[in-house]
Short mmCIF file of C-alpha atoms (C1' of nucleotides) in Angstrom, two decimals:
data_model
loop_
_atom_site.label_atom_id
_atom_site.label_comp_id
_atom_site.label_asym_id
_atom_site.label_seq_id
_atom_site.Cartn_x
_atom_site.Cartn_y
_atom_site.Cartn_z
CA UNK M 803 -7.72 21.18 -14.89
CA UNK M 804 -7.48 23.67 -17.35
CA UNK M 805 -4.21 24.21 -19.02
CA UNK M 806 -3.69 28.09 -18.33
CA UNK M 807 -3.81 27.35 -14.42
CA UNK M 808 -1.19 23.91 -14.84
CA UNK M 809 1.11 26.66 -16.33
CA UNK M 810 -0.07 29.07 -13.48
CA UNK M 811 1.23 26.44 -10.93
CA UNK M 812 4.29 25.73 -12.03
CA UNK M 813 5.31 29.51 -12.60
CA UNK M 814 4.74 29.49 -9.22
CA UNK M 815 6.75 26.38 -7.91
CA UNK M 816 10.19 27.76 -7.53
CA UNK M 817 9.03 30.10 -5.24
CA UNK M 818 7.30 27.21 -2.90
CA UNK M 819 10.56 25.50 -2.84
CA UNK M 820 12.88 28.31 -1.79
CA UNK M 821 10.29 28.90 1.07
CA UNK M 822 10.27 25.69 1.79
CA UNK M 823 14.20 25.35 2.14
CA UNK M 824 14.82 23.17 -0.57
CA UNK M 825 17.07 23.96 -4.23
CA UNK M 826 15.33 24.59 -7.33
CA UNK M 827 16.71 21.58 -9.30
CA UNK M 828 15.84 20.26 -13.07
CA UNK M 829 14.52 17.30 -11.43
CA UNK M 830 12.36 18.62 -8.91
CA UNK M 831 10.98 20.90 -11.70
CA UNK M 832 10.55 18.25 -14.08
CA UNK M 833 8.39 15.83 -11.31
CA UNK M 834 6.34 18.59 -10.10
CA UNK M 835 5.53 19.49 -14.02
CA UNK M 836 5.02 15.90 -14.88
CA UNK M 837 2.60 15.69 -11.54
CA UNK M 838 0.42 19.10 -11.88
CA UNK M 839 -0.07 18.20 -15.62
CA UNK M 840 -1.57 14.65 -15.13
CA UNK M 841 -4.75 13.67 -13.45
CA UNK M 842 -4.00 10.21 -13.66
CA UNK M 843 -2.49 9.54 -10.30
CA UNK M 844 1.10 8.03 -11.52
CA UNK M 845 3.58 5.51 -9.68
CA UNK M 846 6.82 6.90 -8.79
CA UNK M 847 7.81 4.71 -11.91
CA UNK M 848 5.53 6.17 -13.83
CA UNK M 849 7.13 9.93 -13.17
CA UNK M 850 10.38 8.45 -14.07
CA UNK M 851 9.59 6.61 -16.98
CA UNK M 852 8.06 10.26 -17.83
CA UNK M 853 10.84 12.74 -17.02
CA UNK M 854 13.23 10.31 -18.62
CA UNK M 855 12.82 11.59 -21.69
CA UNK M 856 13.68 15.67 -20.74
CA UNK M 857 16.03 14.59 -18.19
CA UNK M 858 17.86 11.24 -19.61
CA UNK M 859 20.19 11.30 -15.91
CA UNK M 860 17.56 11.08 -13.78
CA UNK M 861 17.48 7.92 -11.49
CA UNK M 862 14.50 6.07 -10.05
CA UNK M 863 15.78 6.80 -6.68
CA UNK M 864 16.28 10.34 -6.70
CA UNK M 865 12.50 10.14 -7.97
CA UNK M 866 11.18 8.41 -4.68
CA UNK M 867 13.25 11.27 -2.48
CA UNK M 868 11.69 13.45 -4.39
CA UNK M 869 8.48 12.40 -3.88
CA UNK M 870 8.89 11.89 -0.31
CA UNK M 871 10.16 15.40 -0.05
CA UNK M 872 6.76 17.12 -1.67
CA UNK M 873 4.90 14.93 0.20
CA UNK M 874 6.34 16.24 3.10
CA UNK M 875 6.10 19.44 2.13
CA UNK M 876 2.36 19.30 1.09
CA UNK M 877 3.45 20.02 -2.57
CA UNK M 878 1.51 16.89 -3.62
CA UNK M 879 -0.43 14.05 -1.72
CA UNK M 880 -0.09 10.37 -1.66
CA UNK M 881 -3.56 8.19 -2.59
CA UNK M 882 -5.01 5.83 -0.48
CA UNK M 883 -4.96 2.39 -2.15
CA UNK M 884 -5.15 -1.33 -1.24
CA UNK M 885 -2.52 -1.94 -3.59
CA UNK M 886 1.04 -1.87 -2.25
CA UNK M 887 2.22 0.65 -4.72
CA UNK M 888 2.35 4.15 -4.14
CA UNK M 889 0.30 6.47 -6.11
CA UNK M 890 0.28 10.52 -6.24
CA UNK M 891 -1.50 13.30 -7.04
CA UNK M 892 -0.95 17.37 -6.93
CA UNK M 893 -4.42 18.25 -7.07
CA UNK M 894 -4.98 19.38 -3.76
CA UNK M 895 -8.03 20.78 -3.85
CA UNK M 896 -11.38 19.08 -2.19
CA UNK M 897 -12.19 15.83 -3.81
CA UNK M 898 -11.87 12.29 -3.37
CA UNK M 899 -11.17 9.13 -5.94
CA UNK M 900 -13.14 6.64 -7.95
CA UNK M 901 -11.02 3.45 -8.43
CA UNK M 902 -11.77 0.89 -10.81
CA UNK M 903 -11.11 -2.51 -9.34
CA UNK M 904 -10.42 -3.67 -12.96
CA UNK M 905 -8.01 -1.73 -14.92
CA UNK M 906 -6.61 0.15 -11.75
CA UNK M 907 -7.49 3.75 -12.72
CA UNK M 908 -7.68 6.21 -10.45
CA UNK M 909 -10.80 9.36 -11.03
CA UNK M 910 -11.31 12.48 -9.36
CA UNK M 911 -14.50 13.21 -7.80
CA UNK M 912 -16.31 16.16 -6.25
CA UNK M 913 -19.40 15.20 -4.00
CA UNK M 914 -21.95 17.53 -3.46
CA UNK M 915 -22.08 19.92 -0.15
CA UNK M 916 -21.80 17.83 3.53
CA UNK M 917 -20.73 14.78 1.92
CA UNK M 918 -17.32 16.10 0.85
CA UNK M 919 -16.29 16.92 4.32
CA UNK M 920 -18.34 13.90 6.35
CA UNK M 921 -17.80 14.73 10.53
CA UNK M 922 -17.07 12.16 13.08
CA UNK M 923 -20.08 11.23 15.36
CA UNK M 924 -19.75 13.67 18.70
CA UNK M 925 -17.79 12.75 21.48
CA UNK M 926 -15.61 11.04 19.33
CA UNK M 927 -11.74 10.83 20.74
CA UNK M 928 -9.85 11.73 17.29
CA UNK M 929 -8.30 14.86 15.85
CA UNK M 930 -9.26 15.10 11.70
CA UNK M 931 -6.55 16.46 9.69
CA UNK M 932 -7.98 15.10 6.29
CA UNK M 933 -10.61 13.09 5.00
CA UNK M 934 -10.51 10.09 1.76
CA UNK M 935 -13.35 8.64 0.27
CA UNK M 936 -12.50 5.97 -2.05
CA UNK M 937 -15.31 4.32 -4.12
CA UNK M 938 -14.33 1.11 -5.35
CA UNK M 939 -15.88 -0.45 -8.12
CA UNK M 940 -16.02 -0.52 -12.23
CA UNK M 941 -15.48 2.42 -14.33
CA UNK M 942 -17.27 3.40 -17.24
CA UNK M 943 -14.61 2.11 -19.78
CA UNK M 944 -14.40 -1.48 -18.10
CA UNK M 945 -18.30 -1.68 -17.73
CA UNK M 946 -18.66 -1.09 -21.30
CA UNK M 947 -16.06 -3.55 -22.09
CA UNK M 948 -17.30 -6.26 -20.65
CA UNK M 949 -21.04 -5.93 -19.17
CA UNK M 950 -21.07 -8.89 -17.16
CA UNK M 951 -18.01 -9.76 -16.23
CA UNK X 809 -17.73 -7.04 19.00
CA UNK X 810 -19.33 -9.25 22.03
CA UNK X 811 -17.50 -12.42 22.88
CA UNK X 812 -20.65 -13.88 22.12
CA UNK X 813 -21.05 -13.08 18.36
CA UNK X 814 -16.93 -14.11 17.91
CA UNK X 815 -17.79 -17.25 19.18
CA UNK X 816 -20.47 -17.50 16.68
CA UNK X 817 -18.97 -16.61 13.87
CA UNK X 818 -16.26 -18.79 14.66
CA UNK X 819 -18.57 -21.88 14.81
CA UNK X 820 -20.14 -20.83 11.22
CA UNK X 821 -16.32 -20.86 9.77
CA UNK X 822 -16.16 -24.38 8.53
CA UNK X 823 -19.52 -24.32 6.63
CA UNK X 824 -18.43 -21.00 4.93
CA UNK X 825 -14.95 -22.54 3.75
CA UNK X 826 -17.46 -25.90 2.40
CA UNK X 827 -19.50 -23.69 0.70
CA UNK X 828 -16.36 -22.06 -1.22
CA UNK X 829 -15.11 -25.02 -1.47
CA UNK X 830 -12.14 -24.50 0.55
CA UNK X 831 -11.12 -27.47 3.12
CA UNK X 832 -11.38 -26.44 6.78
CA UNK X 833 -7.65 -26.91 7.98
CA UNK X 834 -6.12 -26.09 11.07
CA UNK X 835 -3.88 -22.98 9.53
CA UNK X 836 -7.45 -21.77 8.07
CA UNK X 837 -8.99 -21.62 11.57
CA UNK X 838 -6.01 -20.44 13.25
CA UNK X 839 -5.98 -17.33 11.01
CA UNK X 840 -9.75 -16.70 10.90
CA UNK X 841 -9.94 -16.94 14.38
CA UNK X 842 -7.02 -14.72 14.86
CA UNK X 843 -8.68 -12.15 12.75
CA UNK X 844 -12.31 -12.44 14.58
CA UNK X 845 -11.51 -12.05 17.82
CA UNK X 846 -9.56 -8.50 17.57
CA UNK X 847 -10.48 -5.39 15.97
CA UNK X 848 -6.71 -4.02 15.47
CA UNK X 849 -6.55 -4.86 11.65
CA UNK X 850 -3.68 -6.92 11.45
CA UNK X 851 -0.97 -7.10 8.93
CA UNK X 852 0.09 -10.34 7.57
CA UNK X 853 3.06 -10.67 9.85
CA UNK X 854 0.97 -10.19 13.32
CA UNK X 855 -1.94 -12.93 12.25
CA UNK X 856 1.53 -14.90 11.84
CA UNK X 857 3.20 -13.78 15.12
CA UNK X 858 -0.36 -14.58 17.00
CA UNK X 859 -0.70 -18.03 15.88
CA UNK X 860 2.84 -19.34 15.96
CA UNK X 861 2.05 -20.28 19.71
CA UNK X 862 -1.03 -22.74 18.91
CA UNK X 863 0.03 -23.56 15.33
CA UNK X 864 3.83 -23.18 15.59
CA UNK X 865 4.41 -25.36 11.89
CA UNK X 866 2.66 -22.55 10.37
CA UNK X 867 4.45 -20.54 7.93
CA UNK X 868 4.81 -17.24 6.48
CA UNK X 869 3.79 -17.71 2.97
CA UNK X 870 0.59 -19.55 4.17
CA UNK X 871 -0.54 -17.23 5.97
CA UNK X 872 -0.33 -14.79 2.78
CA UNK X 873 -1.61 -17.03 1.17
CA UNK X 874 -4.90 -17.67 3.28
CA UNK X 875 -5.19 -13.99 3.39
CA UNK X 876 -5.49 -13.52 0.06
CA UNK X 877 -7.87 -16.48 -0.35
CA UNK X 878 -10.21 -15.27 2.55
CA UNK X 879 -10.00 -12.03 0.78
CA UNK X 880 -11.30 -13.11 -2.19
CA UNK X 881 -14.08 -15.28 -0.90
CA UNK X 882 -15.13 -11.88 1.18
CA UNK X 883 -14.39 -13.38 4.17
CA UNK X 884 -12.26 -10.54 5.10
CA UNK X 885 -11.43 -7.43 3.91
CA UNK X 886 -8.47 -5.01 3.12
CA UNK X 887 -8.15 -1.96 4.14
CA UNK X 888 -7.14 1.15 2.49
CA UNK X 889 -3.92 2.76 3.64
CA UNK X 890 -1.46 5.23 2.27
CA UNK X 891 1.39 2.40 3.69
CA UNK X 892 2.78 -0.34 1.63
CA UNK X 893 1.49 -3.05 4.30
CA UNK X 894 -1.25 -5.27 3.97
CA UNK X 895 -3.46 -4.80 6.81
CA UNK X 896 -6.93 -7.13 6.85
CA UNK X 897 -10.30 -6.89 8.81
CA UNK X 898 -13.00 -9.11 9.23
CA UNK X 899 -15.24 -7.22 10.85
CA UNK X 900 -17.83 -7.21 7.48
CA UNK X 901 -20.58 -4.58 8.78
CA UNK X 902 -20.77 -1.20 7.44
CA UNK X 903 -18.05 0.89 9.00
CA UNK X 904 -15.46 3.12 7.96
CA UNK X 905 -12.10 3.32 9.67
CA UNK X 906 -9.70 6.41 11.70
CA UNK X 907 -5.86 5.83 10.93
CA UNK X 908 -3.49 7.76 13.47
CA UNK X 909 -0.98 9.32 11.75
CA UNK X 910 1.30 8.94 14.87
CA UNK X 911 0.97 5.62 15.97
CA UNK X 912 -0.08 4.14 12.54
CA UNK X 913 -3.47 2.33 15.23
CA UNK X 914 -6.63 2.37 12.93
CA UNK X 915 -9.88 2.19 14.77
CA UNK X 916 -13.30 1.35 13.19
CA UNK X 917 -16.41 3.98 12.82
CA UNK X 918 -19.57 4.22 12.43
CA UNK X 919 -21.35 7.43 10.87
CA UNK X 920 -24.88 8.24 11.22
CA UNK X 921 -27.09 7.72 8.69
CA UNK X 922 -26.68 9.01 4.97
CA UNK X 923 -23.06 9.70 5.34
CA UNK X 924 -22.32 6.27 5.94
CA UNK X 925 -23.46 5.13 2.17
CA UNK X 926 -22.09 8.81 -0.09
CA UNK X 927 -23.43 8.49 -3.32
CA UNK X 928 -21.95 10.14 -6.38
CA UNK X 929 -23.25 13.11 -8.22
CA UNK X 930 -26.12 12.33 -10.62
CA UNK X 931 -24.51 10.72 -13.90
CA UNK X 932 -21.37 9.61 -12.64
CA UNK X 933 -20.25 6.52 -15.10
CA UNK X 934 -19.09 4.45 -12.03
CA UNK X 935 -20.24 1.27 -11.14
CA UNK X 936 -19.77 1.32 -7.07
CA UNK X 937 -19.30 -1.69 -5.54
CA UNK X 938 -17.92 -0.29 -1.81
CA UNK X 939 -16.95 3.14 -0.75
CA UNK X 940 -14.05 3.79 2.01
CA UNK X 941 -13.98 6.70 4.18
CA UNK X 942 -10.67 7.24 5.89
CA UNK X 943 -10.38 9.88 8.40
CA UNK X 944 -6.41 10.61 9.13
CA UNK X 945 -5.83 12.74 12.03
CA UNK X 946 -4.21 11.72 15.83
CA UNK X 947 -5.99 9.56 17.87
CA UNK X 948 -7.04 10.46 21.82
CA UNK X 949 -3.76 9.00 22.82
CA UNK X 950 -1.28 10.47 20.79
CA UNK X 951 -3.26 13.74 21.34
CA UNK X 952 -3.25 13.46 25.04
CA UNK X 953 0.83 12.26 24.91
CA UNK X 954 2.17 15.10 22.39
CA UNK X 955 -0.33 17.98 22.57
CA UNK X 956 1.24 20.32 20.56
CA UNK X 957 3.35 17.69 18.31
"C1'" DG F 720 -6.81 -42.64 -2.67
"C1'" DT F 721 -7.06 -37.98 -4.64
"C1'" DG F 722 -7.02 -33.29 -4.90
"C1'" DG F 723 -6.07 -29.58 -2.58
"C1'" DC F 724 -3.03 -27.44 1.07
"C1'" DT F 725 1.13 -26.53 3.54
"C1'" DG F 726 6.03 -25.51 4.38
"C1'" DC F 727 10.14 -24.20 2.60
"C1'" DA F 728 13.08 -21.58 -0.11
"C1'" DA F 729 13.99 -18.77 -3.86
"C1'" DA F 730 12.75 -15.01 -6.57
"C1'" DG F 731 10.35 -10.61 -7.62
"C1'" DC F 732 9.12 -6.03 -6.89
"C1'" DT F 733 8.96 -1.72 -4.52
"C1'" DT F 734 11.28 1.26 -1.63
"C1'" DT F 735 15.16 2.88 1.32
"C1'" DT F 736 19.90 3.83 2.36
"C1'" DG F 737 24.94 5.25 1.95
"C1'" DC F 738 28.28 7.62 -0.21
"C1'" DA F 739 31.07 9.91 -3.76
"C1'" DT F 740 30.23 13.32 -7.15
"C1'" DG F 741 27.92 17.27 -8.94
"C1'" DT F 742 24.90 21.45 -8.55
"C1'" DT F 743 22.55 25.44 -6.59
"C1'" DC F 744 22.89 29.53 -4.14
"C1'" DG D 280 32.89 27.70 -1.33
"C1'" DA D 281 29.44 25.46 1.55
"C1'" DA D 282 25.51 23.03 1.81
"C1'" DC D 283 22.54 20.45 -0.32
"C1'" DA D 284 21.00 17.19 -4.18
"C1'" DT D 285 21.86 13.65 -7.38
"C1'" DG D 286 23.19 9.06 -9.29
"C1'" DC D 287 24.56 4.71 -8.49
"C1'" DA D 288 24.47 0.46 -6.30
"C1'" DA D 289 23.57 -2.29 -2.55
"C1'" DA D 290 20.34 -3.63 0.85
"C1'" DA D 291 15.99 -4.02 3.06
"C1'" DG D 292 11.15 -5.12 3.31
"C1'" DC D 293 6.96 -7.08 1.72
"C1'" DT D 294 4.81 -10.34 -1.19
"C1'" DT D 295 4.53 -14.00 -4.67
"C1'" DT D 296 5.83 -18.28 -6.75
"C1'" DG D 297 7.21 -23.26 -7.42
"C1'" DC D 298 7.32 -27.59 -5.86
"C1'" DA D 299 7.71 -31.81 -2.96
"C1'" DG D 300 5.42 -33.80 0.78
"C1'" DC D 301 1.23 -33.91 3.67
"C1'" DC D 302 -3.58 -33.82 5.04
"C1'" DA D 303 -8.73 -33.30 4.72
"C1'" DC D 304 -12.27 -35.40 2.58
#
DNA sequence: GTGGCTGCAAAGCTTTTGCATGTTC
DNA sequence: GAACATGCAAAAGCTTTGCAGCCAC
């Protein structure tokens, strides 16, 4: 994402909070900046061990309500993983992830047309609200690495 | 699945395990069994709850254990959920999967043909090994319970 | 008989919860 | 000032690990 619009978005965050009933807070502002300038998909410990250094108070628990709270919201979305740990991401436009099954990175991807949105055969008994396509295999980086492995 | 093919696969178990060099046990068929004969995609604690009756010696950590084994053999897989619990399925055909976002149920689907293989955009330095589509939405139950919910 | 497997228990890690204190509005 | 949010610490939940004894081969 380009720079200009990360700056756009969070000019624009204190207003999504009041609407959405919650304070505007130094820590909320400082985990939604951390999260809409990153497209690495970070752990909740990840966004602390980030915001620690602007906000030295913050605790690792007031980062997963926070979290929880914007996911709620639909300020941010959680990823799909096989992993046990969770992983976000404020993008929220149309695309889906690439993740490499050995260094654990997490890519964004646009697919062309149909694909992005795939539809359920018809007749099927099930209500979309959102669709995830993970494809898992080796990035670029790690195939490079190590060719064979 | 038909009762007919469980059965089968079933019978084929021990010469897989041989062949990975794994020793056919009792705790190794209990869980594979377990895990053929439903298509519910149990977490670790419900292939233990199920197999307590015949196998009631059987541990916990085992059963992890085997899990991760089978998993790694690609006897099973894992499937991709936004939750921090395991859940496994060894149904090993091309299928993608429908998670409820009520009930948590997560039903297996199959698309019609392209959509069921997406490929990436021309160029893409990603090695893709096995792509995931996860629809999240209600299922016809929880739709037909809550309506409006 | 041997090597691998199991059962048990403890430990590790992530996440949630409760409450007193502090902050936003 | 009232309501909400934070920080801390304890607890809960899932999973992994270590090891002595047991079992498949």
């Amino acid at each position: 994402m380009e720079r200009e619009e990360i700056t756009h978005r969070i000019a624009r965050f204190p207003e999504q909070c009041r609407r959405a009933g919650l304070k505007v807070t130094h820590q909320r502002m400082a985990v939604y900046g951390m999260l809409a300038a990153t497209d690495t998909h970070p752990t909740p410990e990840d966004v602390y061990m980030a915001i620690r250094g602007p906000l030295p108070s913050i605790s690792l628990g007031t980062v997963y309500k926070i979290l929880d709270q914007f996911q709620q919201h639909g300020f941010l979305r959680r990823v799909s993983t096989e992993g046990h740990v969770a992983r976000y991401d404020a993008n929220l436009t149309a695309h889906h992830h690439l993740i490499c099954e050995d260094c654990g990175k997490i890519q964004d991807v646009e697919l062309p047309g149909p694909v992005q949105e795939p539809q359920l055969p018809a007749g099927t008994r099930f209500r979309v609200s959102h669709c995830d396509i993970l494809f898992h295999g080796r990035c670029g980086a790690c195939a490079a690495a190590r060719p064979t492995a």
